[in-house]
Coordinates of C-alpha atoms in Angstrom, one line a residue:
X1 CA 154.1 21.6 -79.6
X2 CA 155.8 18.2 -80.4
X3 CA 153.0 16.7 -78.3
X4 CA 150.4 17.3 -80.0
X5 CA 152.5 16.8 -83.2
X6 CA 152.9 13.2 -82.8
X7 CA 149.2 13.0 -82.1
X8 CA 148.0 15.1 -84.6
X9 CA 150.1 12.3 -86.9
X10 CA 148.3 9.8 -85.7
X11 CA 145.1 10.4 -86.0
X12 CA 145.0 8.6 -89.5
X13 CA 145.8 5.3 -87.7
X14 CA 143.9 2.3 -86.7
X15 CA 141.3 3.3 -84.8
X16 CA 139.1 0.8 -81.9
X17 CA 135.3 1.5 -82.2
X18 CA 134.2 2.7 -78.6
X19 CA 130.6 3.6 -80.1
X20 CA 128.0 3.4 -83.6
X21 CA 125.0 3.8 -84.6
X22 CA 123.6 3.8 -88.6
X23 CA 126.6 5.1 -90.7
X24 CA 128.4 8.3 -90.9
X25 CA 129.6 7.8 -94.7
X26 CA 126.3 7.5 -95.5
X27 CA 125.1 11.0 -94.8
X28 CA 125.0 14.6 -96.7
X29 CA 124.1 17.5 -95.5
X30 CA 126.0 20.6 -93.8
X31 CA 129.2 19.8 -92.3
X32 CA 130.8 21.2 -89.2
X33 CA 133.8 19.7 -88.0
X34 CA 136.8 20.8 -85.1
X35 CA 139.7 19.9 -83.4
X36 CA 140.3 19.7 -79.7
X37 CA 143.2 19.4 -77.6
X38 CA 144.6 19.1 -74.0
X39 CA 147.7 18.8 -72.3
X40 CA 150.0 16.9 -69.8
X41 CA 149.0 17.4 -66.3
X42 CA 150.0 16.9 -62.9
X43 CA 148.0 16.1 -59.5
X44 CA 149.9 18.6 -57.7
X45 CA 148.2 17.7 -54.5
X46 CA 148.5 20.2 -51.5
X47 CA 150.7 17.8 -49.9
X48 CA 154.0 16.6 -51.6
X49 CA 155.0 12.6 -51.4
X50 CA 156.0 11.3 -47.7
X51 CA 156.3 8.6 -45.8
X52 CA 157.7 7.8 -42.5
X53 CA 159.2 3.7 -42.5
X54 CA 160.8 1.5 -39.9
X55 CA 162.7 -1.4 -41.3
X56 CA 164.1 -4.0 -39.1
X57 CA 166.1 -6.6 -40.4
X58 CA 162.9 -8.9 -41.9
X59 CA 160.1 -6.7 -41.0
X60 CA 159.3 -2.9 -41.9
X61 CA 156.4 -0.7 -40.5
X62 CA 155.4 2.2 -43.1
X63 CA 153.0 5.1 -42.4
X64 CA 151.4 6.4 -45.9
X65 CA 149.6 8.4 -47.6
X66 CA 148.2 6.0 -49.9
X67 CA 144.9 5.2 -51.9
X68 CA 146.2 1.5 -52.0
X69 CA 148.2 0.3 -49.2
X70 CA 147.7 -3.3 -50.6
X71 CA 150.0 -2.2 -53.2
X72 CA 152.7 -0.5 -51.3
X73 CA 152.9 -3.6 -48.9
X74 CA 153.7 -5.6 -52.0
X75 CA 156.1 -2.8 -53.9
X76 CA 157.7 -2.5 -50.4
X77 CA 158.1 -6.2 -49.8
X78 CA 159.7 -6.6 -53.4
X79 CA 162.1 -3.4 -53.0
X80 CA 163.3 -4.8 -49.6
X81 CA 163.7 -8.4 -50.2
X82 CA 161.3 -9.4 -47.9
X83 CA 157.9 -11.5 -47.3
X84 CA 155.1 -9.3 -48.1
X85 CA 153.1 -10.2 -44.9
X86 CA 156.4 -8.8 -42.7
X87 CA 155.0 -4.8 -44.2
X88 CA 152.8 -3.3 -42.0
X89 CA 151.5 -0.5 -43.5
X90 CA 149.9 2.4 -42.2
X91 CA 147.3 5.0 -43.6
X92 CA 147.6 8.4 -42.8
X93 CA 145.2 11.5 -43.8
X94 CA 145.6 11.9 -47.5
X95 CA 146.7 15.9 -48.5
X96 CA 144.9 15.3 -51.6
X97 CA 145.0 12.1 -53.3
X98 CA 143.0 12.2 -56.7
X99 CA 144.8 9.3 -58.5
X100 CA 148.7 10.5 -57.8
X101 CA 148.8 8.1 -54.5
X102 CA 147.9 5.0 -56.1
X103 CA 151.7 5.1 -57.2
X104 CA 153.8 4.2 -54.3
X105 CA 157.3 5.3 -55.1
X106 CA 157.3 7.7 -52.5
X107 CA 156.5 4.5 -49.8
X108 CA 158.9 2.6 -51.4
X109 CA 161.7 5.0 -51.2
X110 CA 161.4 6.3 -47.4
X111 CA 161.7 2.0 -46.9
X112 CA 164.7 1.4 -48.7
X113 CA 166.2 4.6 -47.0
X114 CA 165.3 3.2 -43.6
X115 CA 167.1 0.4 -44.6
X116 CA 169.9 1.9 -46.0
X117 CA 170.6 4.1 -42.8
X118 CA 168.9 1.2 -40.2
X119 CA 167.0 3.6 -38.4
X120 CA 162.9 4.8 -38.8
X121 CA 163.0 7.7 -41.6
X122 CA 160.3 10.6 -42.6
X123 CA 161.0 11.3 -46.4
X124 CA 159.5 14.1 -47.8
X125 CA 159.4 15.1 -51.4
X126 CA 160.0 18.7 -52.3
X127 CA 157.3 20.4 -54.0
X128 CA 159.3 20.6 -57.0
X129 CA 159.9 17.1 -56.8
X130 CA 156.7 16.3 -56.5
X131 CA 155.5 17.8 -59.3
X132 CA 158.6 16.7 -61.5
X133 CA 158.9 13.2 -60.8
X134 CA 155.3 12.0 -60.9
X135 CA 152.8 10.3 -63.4
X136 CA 151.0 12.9 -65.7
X137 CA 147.5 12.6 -66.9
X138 CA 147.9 12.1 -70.5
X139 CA 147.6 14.9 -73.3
X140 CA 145.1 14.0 -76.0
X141 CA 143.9 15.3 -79.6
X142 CA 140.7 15.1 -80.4
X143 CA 138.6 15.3 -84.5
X144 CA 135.1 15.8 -84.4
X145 CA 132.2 16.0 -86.9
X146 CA 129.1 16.5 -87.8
X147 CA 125.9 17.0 -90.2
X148 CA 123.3 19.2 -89.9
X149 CA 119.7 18.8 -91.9
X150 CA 117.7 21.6 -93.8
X151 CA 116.7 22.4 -90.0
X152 CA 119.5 23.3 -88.3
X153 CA 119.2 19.9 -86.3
X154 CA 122.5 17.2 -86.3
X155 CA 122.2 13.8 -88.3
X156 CA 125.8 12.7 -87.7
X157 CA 128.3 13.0 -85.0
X158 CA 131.7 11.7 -85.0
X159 CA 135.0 11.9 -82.2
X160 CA 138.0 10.1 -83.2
X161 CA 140.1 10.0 -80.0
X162 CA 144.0 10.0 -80.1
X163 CA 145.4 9.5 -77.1
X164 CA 148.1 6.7 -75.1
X165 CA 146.7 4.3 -72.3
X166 CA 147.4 4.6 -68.9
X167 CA 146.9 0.9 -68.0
X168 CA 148.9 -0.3 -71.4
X169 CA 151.8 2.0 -70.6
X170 CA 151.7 0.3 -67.1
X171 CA 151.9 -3.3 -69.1
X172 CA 148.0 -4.6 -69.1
X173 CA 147.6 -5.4 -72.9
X174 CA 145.0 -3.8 -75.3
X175 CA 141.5 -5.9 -75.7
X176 CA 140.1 -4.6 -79.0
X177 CA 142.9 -1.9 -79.8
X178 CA 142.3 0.4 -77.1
X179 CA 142.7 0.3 -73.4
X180 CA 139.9 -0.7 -72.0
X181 CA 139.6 2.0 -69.1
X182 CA 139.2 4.3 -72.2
X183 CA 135.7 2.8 -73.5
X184 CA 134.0 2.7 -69.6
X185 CA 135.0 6.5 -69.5
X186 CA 134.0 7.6 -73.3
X187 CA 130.4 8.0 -72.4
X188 CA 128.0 8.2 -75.2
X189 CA 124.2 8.8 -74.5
X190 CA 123.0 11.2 -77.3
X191 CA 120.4 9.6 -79.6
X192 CA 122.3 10.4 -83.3
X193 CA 120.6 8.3 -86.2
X194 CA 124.2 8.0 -87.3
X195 CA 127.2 8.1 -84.5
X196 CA 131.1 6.8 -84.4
X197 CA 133.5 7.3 -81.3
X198 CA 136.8 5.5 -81.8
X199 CA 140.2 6.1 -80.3
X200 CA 143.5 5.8 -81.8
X201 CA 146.3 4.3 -79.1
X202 CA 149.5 6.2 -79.2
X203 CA 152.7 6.1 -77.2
X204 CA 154.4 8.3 -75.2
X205 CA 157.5 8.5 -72.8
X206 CA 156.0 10.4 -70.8
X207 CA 155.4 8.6 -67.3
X208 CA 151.3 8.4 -67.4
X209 CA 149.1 8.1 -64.6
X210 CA 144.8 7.8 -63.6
X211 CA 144.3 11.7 -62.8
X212 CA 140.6 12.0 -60.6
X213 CA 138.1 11.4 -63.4
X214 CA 141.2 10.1 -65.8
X215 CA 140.0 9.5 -69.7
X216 CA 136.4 11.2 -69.0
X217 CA 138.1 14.8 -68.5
X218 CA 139.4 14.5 -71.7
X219 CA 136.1 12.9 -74.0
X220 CA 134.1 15.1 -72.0
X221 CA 135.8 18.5 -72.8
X222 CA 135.7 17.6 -76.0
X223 CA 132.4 16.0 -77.2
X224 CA 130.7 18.8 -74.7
X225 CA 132.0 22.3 -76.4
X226 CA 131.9 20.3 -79.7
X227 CA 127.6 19.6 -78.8
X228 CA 127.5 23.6 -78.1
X229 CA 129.1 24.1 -82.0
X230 CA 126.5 22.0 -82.9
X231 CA 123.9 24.0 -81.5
X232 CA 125.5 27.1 -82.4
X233 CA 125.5 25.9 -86.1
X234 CA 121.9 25.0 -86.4
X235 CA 120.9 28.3 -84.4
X236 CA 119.6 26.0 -81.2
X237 CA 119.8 26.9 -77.9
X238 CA 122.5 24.8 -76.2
X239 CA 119.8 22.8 -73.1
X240 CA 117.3 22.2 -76.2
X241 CA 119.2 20.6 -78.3
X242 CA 120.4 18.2 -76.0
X243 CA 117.3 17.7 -74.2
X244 CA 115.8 16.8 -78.1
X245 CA 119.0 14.1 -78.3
X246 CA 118.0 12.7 -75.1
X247 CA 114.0 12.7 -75.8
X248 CA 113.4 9.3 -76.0
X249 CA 113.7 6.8 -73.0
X250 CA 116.7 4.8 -74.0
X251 CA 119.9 2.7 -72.9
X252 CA 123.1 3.4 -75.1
X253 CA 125.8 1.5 -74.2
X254 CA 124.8 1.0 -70.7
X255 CA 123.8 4.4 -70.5
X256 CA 120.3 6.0 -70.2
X257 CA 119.0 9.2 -71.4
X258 CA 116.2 9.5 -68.8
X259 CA 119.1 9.9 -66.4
X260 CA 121.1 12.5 -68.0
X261 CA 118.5 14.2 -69.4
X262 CA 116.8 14.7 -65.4
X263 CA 120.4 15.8 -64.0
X264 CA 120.2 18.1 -66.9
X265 CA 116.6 19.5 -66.5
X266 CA 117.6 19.8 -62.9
X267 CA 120.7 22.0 -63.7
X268 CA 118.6 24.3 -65.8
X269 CA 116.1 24.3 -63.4
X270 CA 118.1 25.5 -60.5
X271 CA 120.4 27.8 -62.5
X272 CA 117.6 29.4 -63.7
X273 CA 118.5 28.6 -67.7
X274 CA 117.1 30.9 -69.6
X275 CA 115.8 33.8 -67.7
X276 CA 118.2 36.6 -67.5
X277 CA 121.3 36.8 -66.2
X278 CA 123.0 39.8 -64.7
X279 CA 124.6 42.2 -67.1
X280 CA 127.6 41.3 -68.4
X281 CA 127.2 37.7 -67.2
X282 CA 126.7 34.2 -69.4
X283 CA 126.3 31.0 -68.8
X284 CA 127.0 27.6 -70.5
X285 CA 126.0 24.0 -70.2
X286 CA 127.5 20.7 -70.4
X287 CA 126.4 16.8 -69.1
X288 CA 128.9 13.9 -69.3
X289 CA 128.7 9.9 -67.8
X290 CA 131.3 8.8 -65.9
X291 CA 131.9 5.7 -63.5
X292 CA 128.8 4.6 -63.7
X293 CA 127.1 8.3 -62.6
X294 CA 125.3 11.3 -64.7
X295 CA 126.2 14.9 -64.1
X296 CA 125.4 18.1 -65.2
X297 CA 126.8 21.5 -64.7
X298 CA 125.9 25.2 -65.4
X299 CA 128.7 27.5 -65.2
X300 CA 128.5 31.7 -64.7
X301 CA 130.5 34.0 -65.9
X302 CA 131.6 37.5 -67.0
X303 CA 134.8 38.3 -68.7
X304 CA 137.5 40.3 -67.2
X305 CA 139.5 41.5 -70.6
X306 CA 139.9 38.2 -71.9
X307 CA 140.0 36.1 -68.8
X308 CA 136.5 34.5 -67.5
X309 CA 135.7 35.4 -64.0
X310 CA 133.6 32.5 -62.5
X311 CA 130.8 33.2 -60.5
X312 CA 128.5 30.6 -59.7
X313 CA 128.6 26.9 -60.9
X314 CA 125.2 25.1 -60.3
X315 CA 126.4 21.0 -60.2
X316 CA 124.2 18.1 -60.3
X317 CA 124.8 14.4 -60.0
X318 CA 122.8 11.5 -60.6
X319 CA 124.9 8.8 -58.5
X320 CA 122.1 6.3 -57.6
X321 CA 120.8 6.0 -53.7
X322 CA 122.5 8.6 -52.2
X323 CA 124.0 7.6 -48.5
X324 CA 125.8 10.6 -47.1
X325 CA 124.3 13.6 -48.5
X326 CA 126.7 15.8 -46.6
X327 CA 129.7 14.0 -48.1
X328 CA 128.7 13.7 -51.6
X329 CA 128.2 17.7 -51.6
X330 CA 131.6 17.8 -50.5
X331 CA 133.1 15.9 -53.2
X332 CA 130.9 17.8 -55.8
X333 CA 132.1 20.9 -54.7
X334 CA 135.9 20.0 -54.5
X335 CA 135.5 18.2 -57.9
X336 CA 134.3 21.3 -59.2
X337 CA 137.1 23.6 -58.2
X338 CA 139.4 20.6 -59.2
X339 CA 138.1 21.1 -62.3
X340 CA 138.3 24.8 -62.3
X341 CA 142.1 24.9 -61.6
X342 CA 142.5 22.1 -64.3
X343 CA 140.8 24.3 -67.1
X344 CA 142.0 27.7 -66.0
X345 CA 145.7 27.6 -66.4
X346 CA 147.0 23.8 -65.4
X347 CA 149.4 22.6 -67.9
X348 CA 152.4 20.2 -67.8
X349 CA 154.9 21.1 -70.2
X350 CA 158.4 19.1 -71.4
X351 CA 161.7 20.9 -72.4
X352 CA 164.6 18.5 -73.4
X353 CA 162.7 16.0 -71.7
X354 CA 162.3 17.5 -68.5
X355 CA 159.0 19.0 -66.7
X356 CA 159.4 22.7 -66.9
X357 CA 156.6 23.2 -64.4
X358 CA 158.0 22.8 -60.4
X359 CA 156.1 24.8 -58.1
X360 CA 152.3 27.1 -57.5
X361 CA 153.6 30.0 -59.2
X362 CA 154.3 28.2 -62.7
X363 CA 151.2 25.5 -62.3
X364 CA 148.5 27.7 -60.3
X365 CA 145.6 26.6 -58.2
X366 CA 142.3 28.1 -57.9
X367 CA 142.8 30.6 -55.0
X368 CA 140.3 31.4 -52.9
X369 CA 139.2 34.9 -54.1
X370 CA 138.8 33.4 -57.6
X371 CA 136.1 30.3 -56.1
X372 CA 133.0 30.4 -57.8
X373 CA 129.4 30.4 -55.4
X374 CA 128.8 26.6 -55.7
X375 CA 125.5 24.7 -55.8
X376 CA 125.1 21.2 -55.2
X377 CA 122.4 18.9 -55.9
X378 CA 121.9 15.6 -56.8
X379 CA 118.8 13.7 -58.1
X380 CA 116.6 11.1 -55.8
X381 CA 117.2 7.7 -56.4
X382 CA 116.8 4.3 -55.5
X383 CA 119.4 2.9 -57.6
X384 CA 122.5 1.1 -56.3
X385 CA 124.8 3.8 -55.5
X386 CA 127.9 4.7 -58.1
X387 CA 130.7 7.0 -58.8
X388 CA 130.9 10.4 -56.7
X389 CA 134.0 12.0 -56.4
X390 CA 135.3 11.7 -60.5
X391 CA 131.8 12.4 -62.4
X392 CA 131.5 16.4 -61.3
X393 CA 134.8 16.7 -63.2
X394 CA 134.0 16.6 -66.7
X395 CA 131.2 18.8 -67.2
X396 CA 132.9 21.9 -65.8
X397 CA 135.2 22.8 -68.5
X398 CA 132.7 22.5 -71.5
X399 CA 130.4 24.3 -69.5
X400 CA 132.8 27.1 -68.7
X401 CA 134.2 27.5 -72.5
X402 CA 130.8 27.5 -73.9
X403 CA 129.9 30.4 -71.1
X404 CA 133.0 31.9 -72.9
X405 CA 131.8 31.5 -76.6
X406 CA 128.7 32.7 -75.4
X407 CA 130.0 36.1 -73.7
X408 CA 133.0 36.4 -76.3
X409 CA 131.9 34.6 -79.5
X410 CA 135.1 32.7 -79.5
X411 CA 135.7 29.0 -79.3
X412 CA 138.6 27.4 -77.3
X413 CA 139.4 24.4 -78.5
X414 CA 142.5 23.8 -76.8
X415 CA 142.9 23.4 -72.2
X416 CA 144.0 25.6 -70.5
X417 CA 142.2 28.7 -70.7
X418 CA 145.1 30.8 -69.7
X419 CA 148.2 29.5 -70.8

């Protein structure tokens, strides 16, 4: 609650411009406007921090699981007093990575325990401590607008974005007023007359770190289910309206709408969007940019009381020339059920300034029986390749609320579903 307090405070304050087009004071017409919010999060990684290290004197060996053993060699060094160059650090498999394992605490500390005892060392973190000492994607508030005309068709859009930066928390300095992570990830490819995204940088305690798909899970969720209250509004069908903002052949901000609208058509396509579904079943849609790549997703459902039960989620990604079909499937369909477990019932929550959450039963995973059917497909391309493991992320839990407002007639505004 205080969370979202402080940023619910601040969204009044000076605010970067990530995005315009026209002017949104100038326009009348029907207004629809919401509020969106998510919360802390963890990686919580199958695998809690380890490391094994050997420290002799002016020289220590380390074996890692580590997305940047550049950086440990050099956090290692420092901790230990030592040249740099005398690490030698090894990479081991990585029991799930997405963005907790480029911190290297965990390194760090089995090195000054091998020195401490002078003898090699395995540390390994308790899953409690794993999930209670680490860096937590950041929670974010989110206003949104917009104006309709005598049609039923939007004029306006607006998403003011209050949220803290990872990399100024972590001592790189604003460029404009925001962290500039923040405007590369708040993807904006919808052809408004009259658009503003901005972003309002807060701070927080709260140790912050880049979760897999970091600021776009956030913007997306947002600006996706808010694109489904537009349609909703002006009585459209949820593809149709977005495949009207994306009509003409563009680039916005380094981002075209011929891409996202194909990765789109192609989700519709292959999910069969708009012939009917099984009784009892609804879908929703949702498209978002994100390093560089365009994805799509169209997510299944029936409801089970008031909980979704997902059954198929039909993903699509436009990541330029694609080398390793095989591989990229692989990382759309763990991105999905990333996702999945990050929208159903992930949240990180702080009492007296401590993490309440310490283990599976209080911060719960996808399990097995509750995987959706997945389909993945990505479009042809002879572009240079870009972004595969993040951009499947942010789609999936737009598309799964708006399946929800479609089977339920109720709008969740707030991650996660089941808290």
């Amino acid at each position: 609650g205080e969370t979202y307090a402080g940023l619910k405070q601040a969204v009044n304050g000076k605010a970067a411009v990530l995005y315009s087009a026209g002017d949104i004071a100038k326009v009348s017409g029907r207004r629809i406007e919401a509020e969106y919010q998510l919360p802390f999060m963890a990686h919580a990684p199958m695998e809690p921090g380890n490391s094994v290290a050997d420290f002799h004197g002016d020289s220590c060996e380390i074996w890692a699981p580590t997305q940047v053993p550049q950086d440990v060699r050099d956090s290692a060094g420092q901790a230990l007093g030592i040249d740099p160059d005398k690490v030698k650090v090894n990479i081991t498999l990585l029991g799930g990575g997405f963005g907790r394992r480029l911190e290297h605490d965990y390194a760090v500390e089995a090195a000054l325990v091998s020195k401490a005892v002078n003898t090699p060392v395995k540390v390994i973190w308790t899953r409690e401590d794993d999930m209670r000492n680490s860096t937590y994607r950041p929670a974010s508030y989110h206003k949104l607008s917009a104006v309709l005309d005598g049609a039923g068709w939007p004029v306006a859009f607006s998403h003011r974005i209050v949220m803290p930066g990872i990399n100024v928390q972590k001592g790189t300095p604003p460029v404009d007023g925001t962290d500039p992570e923040i405007k590369d990830e708040a993807s904006f490819v919808y052809a408004f007359p009259h658009a503003l995204v901005d972003h309002v940088l807060t701070e927080t305690p709260i140790p912050l770190g880049w979760m897999r798909s970091v600021n776009a899970l956030q913007v997306g969720f947002a600006a996706e289910s808010f694109i489904d209250e537009i349609a909703a509004a002006g009585h459209k069908d949820p593809l149709q309206l977005r495949l009207r903002l994306l009509e003409k052949d563009q680039n916005l901000n380094n981002w075209q709408t011929a891409r996202m609208r194909a990765v789109l058509q192609m989700a519709a396509d292959k999910s069969g969007w708009g012939k009917p579904l099984p009784a009892g079943h609804y879908h929703g849609i949702a498209c978002f940019g994100c390093f560089n790549s365009y994805s799509a997703e169209v997510v299944e459902i029936s409801m089970e009381g008031d909980k979704p039960r997902v059954h198929r989620v039909v993903g699509v990604i436009d990541c330029g020339q694609v080398i390793n079909p095989n591989i990229l499937e692989q990382q759309i369909r763990g991105a999905i059920i990333f996702a999945l477990t990050n929208a159903l019932q992930a949240q990180i929550t702080i009492d007296k300034g401590r993490v309440v959450q310490g283990n599976f039963d209080t911060y719960q995973p996808v399990r097995i029986t509750e995987a959706p059917e997945i389909e993945a497909y990505y479009v042809s391309s002879s572009e240079s390749p870009t972004g595969a493991g993040e951009p499947p992320v942010p789609p999936l839990a737009p598309a799964l609320c708006n399946a929800i407002y479609a089977a339920t007639k109720k709008r969740l505004r707030a991650l996660p579903i089941i808290s």
